[in-house]
Tab-separated table of C-alpha atoms in Angstrom:
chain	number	residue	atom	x	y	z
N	1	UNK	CA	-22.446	-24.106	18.366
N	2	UNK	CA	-21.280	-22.062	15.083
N	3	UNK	CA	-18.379	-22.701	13.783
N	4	UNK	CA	-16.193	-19.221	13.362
N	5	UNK	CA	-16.198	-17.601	9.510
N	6	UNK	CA	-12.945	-15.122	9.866
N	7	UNK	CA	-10.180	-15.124	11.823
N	8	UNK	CA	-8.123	-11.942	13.260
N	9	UNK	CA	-4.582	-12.569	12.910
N	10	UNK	CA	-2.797	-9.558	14.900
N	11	UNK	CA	0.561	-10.751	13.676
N	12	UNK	CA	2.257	-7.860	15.544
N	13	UNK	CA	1.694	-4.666	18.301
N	14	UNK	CA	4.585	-3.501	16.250
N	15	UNK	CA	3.689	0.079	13.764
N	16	UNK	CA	5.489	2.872	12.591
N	17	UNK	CA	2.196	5.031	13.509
N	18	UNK	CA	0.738	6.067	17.313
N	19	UNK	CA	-3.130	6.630	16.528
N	20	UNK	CA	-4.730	7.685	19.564
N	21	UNK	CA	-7.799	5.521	18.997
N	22	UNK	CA	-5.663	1.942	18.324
N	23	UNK	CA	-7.729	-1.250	18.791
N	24	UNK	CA	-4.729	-2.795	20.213
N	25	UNK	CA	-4.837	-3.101	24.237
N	26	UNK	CA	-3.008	-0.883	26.250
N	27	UNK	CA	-0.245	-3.603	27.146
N	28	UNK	CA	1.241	-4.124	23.739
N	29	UNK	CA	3.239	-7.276	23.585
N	30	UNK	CA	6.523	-6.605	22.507
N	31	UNK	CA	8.454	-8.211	19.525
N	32	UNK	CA	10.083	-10.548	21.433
N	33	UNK	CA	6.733	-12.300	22.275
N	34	UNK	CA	5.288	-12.777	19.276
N	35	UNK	CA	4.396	-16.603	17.404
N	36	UNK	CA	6.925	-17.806	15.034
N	37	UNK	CA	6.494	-18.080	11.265
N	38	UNK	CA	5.689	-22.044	12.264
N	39	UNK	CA	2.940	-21.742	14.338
N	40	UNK	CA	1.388	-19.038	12.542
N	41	UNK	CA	0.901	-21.236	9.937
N	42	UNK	CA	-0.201	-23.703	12.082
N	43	UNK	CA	-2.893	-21.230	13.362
N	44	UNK	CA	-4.130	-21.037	9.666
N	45	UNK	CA	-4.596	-24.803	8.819
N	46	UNK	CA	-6.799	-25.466	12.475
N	47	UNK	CA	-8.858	-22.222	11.520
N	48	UNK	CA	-9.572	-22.927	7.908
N	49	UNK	CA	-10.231	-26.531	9.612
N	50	UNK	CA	-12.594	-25.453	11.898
N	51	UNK	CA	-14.948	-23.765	9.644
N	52	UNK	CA	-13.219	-19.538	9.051
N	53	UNK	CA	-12.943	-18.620	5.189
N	54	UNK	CA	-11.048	-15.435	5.601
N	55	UNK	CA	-7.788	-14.343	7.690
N	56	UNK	CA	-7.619	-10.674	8.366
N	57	UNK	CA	-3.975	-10.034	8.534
N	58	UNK	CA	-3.353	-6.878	11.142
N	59	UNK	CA	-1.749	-5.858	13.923
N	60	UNK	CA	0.053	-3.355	14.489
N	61	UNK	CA	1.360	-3.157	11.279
N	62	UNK	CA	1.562	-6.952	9.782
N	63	UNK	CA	4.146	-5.713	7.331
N	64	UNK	CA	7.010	-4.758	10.130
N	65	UNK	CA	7.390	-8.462	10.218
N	66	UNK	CA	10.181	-10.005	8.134
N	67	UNK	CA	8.306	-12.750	7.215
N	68	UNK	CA	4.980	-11.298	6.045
N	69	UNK	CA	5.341	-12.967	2.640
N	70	UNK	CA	5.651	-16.464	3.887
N	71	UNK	CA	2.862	-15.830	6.911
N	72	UNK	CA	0.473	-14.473	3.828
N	73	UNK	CA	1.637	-17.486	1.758
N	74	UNK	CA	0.874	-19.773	4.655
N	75	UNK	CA	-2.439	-18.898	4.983
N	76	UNK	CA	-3.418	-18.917	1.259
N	77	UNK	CA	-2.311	-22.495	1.403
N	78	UNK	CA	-4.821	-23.295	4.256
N	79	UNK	CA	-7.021	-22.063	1.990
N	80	UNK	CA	-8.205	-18.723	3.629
N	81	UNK	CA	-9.310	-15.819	1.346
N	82	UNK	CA	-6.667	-13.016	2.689
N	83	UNK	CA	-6.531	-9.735	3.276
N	84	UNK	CA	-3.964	-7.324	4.482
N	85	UNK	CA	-4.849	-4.587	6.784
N	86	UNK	CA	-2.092	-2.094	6.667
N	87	UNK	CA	-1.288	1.453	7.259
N	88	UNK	CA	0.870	1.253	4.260
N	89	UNK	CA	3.639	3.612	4.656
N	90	UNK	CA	6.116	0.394	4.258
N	91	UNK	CA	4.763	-1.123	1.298
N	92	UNK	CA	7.522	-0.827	-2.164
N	93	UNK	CA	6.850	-2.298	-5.484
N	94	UNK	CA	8.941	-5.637	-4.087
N	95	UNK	CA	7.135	-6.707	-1.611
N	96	UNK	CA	4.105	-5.853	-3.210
N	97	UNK	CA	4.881	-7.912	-6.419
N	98	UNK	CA	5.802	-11.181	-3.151
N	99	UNK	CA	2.873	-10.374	-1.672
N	100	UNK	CA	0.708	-11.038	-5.134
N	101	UNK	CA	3.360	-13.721	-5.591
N	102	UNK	CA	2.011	-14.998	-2.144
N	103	UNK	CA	-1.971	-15.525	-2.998
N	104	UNK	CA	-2.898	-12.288	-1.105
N	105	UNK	CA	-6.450	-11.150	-2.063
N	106	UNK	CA	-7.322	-8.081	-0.654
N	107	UNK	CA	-5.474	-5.044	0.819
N	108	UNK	CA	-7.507	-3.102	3.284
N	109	UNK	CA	-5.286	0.721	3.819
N	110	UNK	CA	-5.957	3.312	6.855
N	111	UNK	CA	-6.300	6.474	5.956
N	112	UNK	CA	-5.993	8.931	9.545
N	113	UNK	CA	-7.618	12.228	7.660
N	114	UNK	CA	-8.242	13.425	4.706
N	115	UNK	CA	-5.819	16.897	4.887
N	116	UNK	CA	-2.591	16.158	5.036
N	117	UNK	CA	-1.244	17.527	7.949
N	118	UNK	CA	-4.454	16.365	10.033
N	119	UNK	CA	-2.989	12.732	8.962
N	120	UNK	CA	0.391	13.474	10.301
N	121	UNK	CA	-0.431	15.129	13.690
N	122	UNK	CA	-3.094	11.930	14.804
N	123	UNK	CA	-1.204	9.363	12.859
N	124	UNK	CA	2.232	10.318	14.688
N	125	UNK	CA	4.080	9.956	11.590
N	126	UNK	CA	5.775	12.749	9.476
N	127	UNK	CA	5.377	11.463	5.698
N	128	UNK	CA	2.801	9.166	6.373
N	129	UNK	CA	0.123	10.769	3.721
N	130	UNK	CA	2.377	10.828	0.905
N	131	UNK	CA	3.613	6.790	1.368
N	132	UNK	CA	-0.290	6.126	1.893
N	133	UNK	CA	-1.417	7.489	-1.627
N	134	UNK	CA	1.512	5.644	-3.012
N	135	UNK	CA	0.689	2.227	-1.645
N	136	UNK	CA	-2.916	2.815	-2.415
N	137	UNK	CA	-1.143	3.028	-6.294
N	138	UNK	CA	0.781	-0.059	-6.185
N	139	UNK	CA	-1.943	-2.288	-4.989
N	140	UNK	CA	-4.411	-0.601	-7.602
N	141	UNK	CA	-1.538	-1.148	-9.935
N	142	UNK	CA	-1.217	-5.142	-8.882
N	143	UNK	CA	-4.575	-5.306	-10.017
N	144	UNK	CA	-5.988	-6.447	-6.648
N	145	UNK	CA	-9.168	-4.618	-4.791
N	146	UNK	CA	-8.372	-1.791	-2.641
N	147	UNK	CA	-10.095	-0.820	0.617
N	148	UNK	CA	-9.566	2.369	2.086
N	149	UNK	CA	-10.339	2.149	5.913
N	150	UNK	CA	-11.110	5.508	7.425
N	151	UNK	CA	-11.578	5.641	11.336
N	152	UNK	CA	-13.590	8.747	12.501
N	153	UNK	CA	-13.763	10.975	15.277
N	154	UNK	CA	-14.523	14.788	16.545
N	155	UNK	CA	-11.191	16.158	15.031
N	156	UNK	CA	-11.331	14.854	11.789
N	157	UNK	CA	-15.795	14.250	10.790
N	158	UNK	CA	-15.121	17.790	8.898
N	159	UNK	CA	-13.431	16.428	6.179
N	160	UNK	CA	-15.596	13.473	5.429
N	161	UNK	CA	-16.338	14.587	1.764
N	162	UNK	CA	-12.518	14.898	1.606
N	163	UNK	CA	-12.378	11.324	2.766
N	164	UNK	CA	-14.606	9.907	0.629
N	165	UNK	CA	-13.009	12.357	-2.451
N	166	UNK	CA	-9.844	10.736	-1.364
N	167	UNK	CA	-11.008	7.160	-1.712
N	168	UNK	CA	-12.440	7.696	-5.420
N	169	UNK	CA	-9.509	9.592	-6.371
N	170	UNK	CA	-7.255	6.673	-4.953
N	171	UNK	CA	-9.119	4.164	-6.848
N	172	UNK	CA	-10.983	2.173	-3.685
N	173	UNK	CA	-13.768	-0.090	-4.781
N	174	UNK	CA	-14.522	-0.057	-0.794
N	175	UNK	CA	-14.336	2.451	1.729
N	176	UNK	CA	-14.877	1.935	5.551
N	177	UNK	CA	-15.805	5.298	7.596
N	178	UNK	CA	-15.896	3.477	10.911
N	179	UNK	CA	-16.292	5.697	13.565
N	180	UNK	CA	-14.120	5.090	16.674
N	181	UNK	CA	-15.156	2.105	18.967
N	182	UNK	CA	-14.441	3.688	22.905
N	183	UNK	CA	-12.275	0.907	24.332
N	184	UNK	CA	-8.802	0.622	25.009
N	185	UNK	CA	-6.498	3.251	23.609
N	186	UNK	CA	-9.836	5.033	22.798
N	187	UNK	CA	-11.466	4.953	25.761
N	188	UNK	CA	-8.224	6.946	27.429
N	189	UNK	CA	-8.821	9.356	24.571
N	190	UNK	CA	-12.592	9.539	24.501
N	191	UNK	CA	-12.582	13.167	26.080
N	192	UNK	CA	-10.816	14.532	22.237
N	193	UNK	CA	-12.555	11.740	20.230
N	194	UNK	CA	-16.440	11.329	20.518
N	195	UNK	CA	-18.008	12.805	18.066
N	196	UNK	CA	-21.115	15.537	18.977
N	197	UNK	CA	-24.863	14.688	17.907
N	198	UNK	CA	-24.794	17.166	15.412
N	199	UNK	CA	-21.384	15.832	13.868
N	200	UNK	CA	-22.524	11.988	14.046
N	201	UNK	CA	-26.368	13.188	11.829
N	202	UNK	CA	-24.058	15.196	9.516
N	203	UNK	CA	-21.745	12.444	8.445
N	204	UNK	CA	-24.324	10.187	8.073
N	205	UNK	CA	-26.402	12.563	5.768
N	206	UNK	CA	-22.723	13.208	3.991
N	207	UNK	CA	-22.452	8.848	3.545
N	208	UNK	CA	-25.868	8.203	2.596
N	209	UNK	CA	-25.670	10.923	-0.239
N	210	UNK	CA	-22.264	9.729	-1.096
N	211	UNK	CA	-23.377	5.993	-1.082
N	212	UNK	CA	-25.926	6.825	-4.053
N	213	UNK	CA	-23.813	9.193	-5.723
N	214	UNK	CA	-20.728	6.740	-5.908
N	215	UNK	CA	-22.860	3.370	-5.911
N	216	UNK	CA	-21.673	2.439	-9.472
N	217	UNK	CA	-17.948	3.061	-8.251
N	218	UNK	CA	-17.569	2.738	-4.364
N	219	UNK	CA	-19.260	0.632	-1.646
N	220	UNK	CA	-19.036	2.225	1.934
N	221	UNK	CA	-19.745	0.479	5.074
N	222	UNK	CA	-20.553	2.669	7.744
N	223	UNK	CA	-19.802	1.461	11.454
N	224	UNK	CA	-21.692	4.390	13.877
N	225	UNK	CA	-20.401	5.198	17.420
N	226	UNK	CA	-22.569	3.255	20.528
N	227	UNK	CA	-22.341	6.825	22.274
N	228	UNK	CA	-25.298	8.471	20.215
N	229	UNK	CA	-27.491	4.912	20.443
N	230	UNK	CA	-30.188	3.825	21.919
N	231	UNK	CA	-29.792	-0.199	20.781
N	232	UNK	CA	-26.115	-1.788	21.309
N	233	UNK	CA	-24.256	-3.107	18.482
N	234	UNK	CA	-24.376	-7.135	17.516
N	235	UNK	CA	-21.121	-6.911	18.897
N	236	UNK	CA	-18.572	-9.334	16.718
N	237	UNK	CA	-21.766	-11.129	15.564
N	238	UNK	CA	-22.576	-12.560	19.224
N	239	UNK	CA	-19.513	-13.622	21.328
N	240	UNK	CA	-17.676	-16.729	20.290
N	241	UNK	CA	-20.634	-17.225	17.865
N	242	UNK	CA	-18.770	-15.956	13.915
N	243	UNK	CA	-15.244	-14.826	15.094
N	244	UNK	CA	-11.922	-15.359	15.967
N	245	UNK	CA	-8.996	-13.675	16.904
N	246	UNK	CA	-5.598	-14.408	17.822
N	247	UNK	CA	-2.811	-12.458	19.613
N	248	UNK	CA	0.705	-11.394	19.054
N	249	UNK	CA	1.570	-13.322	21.388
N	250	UNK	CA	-1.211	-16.089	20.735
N	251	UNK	CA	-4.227	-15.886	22.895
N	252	UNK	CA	-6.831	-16.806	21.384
N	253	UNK	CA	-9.503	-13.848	21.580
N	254	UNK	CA	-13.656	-13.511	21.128
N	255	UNK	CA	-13.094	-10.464	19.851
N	256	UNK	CA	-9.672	-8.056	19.446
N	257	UNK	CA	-10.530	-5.900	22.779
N	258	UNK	CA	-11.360	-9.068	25.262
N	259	UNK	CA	-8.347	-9.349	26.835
N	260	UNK	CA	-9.664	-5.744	28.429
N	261	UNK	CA	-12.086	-7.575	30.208
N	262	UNK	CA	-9.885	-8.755	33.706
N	263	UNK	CA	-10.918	-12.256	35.305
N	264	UNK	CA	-11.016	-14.785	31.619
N	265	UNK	CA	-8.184	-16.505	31.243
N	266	UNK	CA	-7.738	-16.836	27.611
N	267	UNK	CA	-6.184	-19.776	25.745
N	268	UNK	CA	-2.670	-19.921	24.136
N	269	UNK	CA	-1.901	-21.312	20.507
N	270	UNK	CA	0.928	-22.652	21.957
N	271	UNK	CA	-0.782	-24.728	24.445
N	272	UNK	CA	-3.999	-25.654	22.811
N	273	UNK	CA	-5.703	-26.623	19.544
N	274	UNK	CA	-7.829	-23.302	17.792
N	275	UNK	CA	-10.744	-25.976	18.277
N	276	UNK	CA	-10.497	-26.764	21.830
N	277	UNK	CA	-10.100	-22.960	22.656
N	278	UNK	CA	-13.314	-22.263	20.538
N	279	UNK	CA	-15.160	-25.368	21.807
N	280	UNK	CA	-14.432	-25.780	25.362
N	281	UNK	CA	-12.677	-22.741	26.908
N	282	UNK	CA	-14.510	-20.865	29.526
N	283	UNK	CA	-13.384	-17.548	28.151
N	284	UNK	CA	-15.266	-18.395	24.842
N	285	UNK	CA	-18.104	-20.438	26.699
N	286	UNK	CA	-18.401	-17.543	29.185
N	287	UNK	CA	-20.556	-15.507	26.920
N	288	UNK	CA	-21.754	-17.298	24.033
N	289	UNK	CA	-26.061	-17.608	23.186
N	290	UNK	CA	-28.286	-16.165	25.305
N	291	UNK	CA	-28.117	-18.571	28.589
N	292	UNK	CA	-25.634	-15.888	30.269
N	293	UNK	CA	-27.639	-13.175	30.289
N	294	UNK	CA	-29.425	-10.908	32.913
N	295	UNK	CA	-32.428	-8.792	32.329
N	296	UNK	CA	-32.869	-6.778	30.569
N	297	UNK	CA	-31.353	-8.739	28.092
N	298	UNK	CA	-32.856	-11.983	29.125
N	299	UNK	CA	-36.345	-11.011	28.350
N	300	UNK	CA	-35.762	-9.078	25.344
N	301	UNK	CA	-36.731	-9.740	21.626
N	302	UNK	CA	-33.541	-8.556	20.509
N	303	UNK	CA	-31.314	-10.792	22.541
N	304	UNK	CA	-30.557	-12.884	19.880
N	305	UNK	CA	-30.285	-9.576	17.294
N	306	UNK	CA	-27.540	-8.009	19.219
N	307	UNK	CA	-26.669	-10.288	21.716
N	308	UNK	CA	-26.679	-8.041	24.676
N	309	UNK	CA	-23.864	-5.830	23.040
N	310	UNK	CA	-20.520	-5.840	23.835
N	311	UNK	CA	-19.088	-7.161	26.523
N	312	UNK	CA	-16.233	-5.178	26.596
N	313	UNK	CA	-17.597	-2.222	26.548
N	314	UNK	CA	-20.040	-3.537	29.560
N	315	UNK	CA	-17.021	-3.922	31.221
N	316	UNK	CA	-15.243	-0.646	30.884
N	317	UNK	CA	-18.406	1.389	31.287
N	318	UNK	CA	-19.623	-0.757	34.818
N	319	UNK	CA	-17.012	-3.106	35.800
N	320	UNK	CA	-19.220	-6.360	35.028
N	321	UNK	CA	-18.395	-7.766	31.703
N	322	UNK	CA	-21.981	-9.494	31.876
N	323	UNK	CA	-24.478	-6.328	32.271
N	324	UNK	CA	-26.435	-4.945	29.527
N	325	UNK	CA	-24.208	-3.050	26.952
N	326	UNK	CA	-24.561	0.689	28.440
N	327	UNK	CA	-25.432	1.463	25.234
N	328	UNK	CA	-28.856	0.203	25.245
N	329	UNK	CA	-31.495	2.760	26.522
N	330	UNK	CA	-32.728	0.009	28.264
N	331	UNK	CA	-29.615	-0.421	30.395
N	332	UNK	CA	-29.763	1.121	33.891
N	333	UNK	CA	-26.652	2.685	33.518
N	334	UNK	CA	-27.327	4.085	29.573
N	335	UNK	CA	-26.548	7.466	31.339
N	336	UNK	CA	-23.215	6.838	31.651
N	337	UNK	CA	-22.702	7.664	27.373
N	338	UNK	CA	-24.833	10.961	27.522
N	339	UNK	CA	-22.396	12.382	30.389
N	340	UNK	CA	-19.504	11.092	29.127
N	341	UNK	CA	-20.200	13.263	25.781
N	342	UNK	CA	-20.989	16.182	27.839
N	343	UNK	CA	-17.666	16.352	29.053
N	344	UNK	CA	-16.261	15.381	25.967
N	345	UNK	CA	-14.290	19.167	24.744
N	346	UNK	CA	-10.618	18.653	25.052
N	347	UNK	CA	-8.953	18.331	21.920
N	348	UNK	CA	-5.446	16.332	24.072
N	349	UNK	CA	-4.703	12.907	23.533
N	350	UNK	CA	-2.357	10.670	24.225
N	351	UNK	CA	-0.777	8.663	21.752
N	352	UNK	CA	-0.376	4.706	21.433
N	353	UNK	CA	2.604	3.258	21.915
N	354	UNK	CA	4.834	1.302	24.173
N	355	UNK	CA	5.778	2.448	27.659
A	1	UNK	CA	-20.234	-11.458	-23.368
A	2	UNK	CA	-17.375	-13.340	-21.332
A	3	UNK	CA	-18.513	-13.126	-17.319
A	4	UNK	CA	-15.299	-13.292	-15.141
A	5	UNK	CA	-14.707	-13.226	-11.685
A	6	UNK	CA	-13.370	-9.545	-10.449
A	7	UNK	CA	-10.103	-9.843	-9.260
A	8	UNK	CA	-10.462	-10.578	-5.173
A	9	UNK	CA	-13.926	-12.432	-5.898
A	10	UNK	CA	-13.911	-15.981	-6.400
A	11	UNK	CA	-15.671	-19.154	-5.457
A	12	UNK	CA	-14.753	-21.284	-2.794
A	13	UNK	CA	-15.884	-24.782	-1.129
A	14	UNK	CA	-16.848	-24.113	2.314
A	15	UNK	CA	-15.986	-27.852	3.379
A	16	UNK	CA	-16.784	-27.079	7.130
A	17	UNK	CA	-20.585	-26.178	5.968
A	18	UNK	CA	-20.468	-28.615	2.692
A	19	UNK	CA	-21.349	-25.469	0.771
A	20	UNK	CA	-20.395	-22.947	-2.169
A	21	UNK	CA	-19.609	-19.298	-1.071
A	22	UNK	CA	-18.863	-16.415	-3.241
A	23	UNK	CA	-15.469	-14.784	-1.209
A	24	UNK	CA	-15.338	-11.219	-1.823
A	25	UNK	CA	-13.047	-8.290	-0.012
A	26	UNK	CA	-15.033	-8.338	3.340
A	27	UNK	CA	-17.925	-9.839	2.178
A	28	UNK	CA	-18.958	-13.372	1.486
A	29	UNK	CA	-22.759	-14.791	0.432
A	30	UNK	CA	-24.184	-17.760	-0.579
A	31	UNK	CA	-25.571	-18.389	-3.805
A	32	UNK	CA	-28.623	-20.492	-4.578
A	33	UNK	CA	-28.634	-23.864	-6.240
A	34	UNK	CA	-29.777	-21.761	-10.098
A	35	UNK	CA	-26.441	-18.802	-9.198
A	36	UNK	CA	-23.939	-21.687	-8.498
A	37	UNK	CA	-24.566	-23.779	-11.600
A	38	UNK	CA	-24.095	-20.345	-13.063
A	39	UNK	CA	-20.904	-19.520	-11.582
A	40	UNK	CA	-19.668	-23.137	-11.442
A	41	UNK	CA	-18.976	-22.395	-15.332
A	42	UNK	CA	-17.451	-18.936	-15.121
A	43	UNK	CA	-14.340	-19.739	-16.527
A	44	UNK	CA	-12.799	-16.096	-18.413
A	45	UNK	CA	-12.956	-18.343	-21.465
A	46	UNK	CA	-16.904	-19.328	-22.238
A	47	UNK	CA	-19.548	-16.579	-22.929
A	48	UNK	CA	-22.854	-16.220	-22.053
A	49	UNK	CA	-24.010	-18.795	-24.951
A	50	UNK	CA	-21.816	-20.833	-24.273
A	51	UNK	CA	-22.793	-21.112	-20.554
A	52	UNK	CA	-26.513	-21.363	-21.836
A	53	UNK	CA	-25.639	-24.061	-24.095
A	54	UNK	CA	-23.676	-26.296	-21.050
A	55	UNK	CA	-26.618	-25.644	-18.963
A	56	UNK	CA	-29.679	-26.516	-21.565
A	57	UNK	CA	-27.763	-29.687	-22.204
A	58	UNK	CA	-27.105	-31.041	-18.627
A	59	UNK	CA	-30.858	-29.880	-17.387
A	60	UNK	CA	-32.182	-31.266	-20.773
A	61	UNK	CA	-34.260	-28.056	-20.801
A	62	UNK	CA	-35.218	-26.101	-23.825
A	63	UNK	CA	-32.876	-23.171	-24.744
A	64	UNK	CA	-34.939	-20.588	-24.540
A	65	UNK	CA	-36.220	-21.310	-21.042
A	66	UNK	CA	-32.766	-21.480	-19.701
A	67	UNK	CA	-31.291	-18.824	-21.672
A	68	UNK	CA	-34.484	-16.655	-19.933
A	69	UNK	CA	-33.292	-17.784	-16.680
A	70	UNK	CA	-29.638	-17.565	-16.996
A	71	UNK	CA	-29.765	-14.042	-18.141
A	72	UNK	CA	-31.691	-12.722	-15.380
A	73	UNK	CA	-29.336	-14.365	-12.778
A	74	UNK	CA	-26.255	-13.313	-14.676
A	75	UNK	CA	-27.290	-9.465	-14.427
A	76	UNK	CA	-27.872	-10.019	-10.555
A	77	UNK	CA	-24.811	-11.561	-10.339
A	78	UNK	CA	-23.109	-8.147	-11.924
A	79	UNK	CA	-25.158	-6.234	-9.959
A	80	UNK	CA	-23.972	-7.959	-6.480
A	81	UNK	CA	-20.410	-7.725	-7.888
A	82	UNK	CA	-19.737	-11.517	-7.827
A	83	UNK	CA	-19.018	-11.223	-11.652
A	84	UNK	CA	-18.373	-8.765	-14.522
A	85	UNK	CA	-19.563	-9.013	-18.099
């Protein structure tokens, strides 16, 4: 068994913006749930322990909580290497400067579109453009490495070269154009998200001329949607095999979409050890290696490439969390993505946000 | 030439795997045994010759053959972003 290299911290379900696409399940635990200053810091020590290097702190939006200084400063003590992912529009000069103060590393800043208003209207937040560009300033100003982290989808692909304009002109040594993983939030949304063929070839043309235009200045990572594939993603690595995540609330996850997946009972923080839940859970020890799986998987070459794909998504698309990722052409059901992006043409969504 | 870490890049015992990692934003990798006696010595406050000299003496090596060696990994280094001259 591997011992995990990151940890997810979703600190909160908390944020001032409604994206359509959020990677936070559709039961958002409210503030009153959430773990204490204490035993996130505890959380922090028994992952660095265990093996993880780096703490992603998310959500939500980490920086709704009061006590995001002392939760960043608690896990630069357990020795993590840290990094912020934030939508920004809260950040000021002050906490900035605490956060520094604090050992964070690395801020990692979602930008919803490139044209202003196309920000507003699928971030659900008047203003939000303007208090992005001036966060992206004050971390470039504190000296630390900015990432810019740009989800994409059919109603915003056009201004890609915007995007990546954006991220240059902002001063990002990384930018993420990740398009939209359908689970979740997402999946409700898929009919005014996925992306046509035609769009999906385009952008990548756009990244792979941008990548060797800008290589001297900007690194892009470029995650591609399942729904124009014919191999699955190695979802988070393999399951329980690099990563970690925990919940608001502190369930300790495979991967930030698992507790989509009805029937695994997921372990709590605050009634087990990070290393028991990783070790001996069943939710964790449900699908990790190769032992698990069915064929096609089981007799494939790639089963220990990609791992089957992603459970959750094998869930959501069949209703068994242990077929073959639909998004292998070897997959019975592979048929499924083609007809769900022939009906994809409404431009509706719903946004995220507490019922 | 003074090589320094970037800000956000640094080096890190990974006591779990009794190993050296370079951490970087999203990124991590592993150097070989020649990169981490390299980095080991990155400091902000020695230059290249000086980094030559530390490792010539403690390899008992000729100069030449080190400074050869050191250069090459030192421009890789840049290249991969672990370090800037």
């Amino acid at each position: 068994m591997n011992a995990p290299l990151a940890l997810l911290a979703e600190l909160t379900h908390r944020c001032p913006l409604r994206c359509p696409y959020c990677s936070n399940p559709v039961e958002l635990t409210r503030a009153s749930g959430e773990l204490t200053t204490q035993e996130w810091a505890r959380v922090f020590r028994e992952a660095a322990a265990l093996g993880c290097l780096q703490v992603h702190l998310s959500g939500g939006e980490p920086t709704v909580r009061r006590d995001i200084v002392e939760i960043t400063q608690a896990a630069h003590h357990a020795g993590l290497y840290t990094n912020l992912i934030t939508a920004g529009v809260l950040l000021d000069a002050a906490l900035m400067a605490r956060l520094v103060d604090a050992g964070l590393d690395h801020v990692q800043l979602s930008v919803q579109d490139a044209d202003p208003a196309g920000a507003e209207r699928i971030g659900g937040m008047k203003g939000a453009p303007a208090r992005k560009e001036m966060a992206a300033r004050l971390v470039t100003e504190a000296g630390l490495p900015l990432t810019l982290n740009a989800v994409v989808h059919r109603q915003n692909l056009h201004n890609l070269p915007l995007l990546i304009e954006t991220a240059l002109h902002w001063g990002a040594g990384r930018l993420e154009v990740a398009h939209v993983q359908y689970y979740g939030w997402a999946l409700m949304n898929r009919d005014a998200l996925l992306p046509t063929r035609e769009q999906l070839d385009a952008a990548t043309r756009i990244v792979d001329a941008a990548r060797e235009a800008h290589q001297d200045r900007l690194l892009i990572d470029y995650v591609v949607p399942d729904y124009h594939a014919a191999r699955p993603k190695s979802c988070m690595g393999g399951w329980g095999n690099r990563f970690l995540g925990v919940s608001p609330a502190g369930r300790v996850l495979p991967c930030h979409a698992a507790e989509s997946i009805t029937g695994l009972d997921f372990p709590n923080v605050r009634d087990t050890s990070l290393r028991a839940a990783w070790e001996d859970s069943d939710a964790f020890n449900r699908f990790r290696g190769t032992a698990w799986m069915p064929e096609p998987c089981r007799g494939c070459d790639r089963k220990e490439k990609d791992w089957g794909g992603c459970r959750c998504q094998a869930f959501a698309l069949t209703g068994d969390a242990a077929a073959t990722d639909p998004a292998c052409a070897l997959s019975p059901q592979h048929g499924l993505l083609a007809a769900a992006v022939a009906q994809a043409v409404s431009p509706d969504f719903r946004y995220r946000g507490f019922d | 030439m003074i090589p320094r870490f970037p800000r956000g890049v640094r080096l890190h015992h990974d006591q779990a795997r009794e190993r050296w990692v370079v951490m970087a934003p999203e990124r991590m990798f592993v150097p070989d045994e020649t990169a981490l006696e390299v980095l080991r010595l990155v400091d902000g406050a020695r230059d290249l010759e000086d980094i030559i000299d530390a490792l010539a003496a403690k390899f008992d090596a000729p100069r030449e053959v080190i400074a050869t060696d050191v250069r090459a990994m030192v421009d890789d280094l840049v290249a991969r972003g672990a370090i800037t001259p």
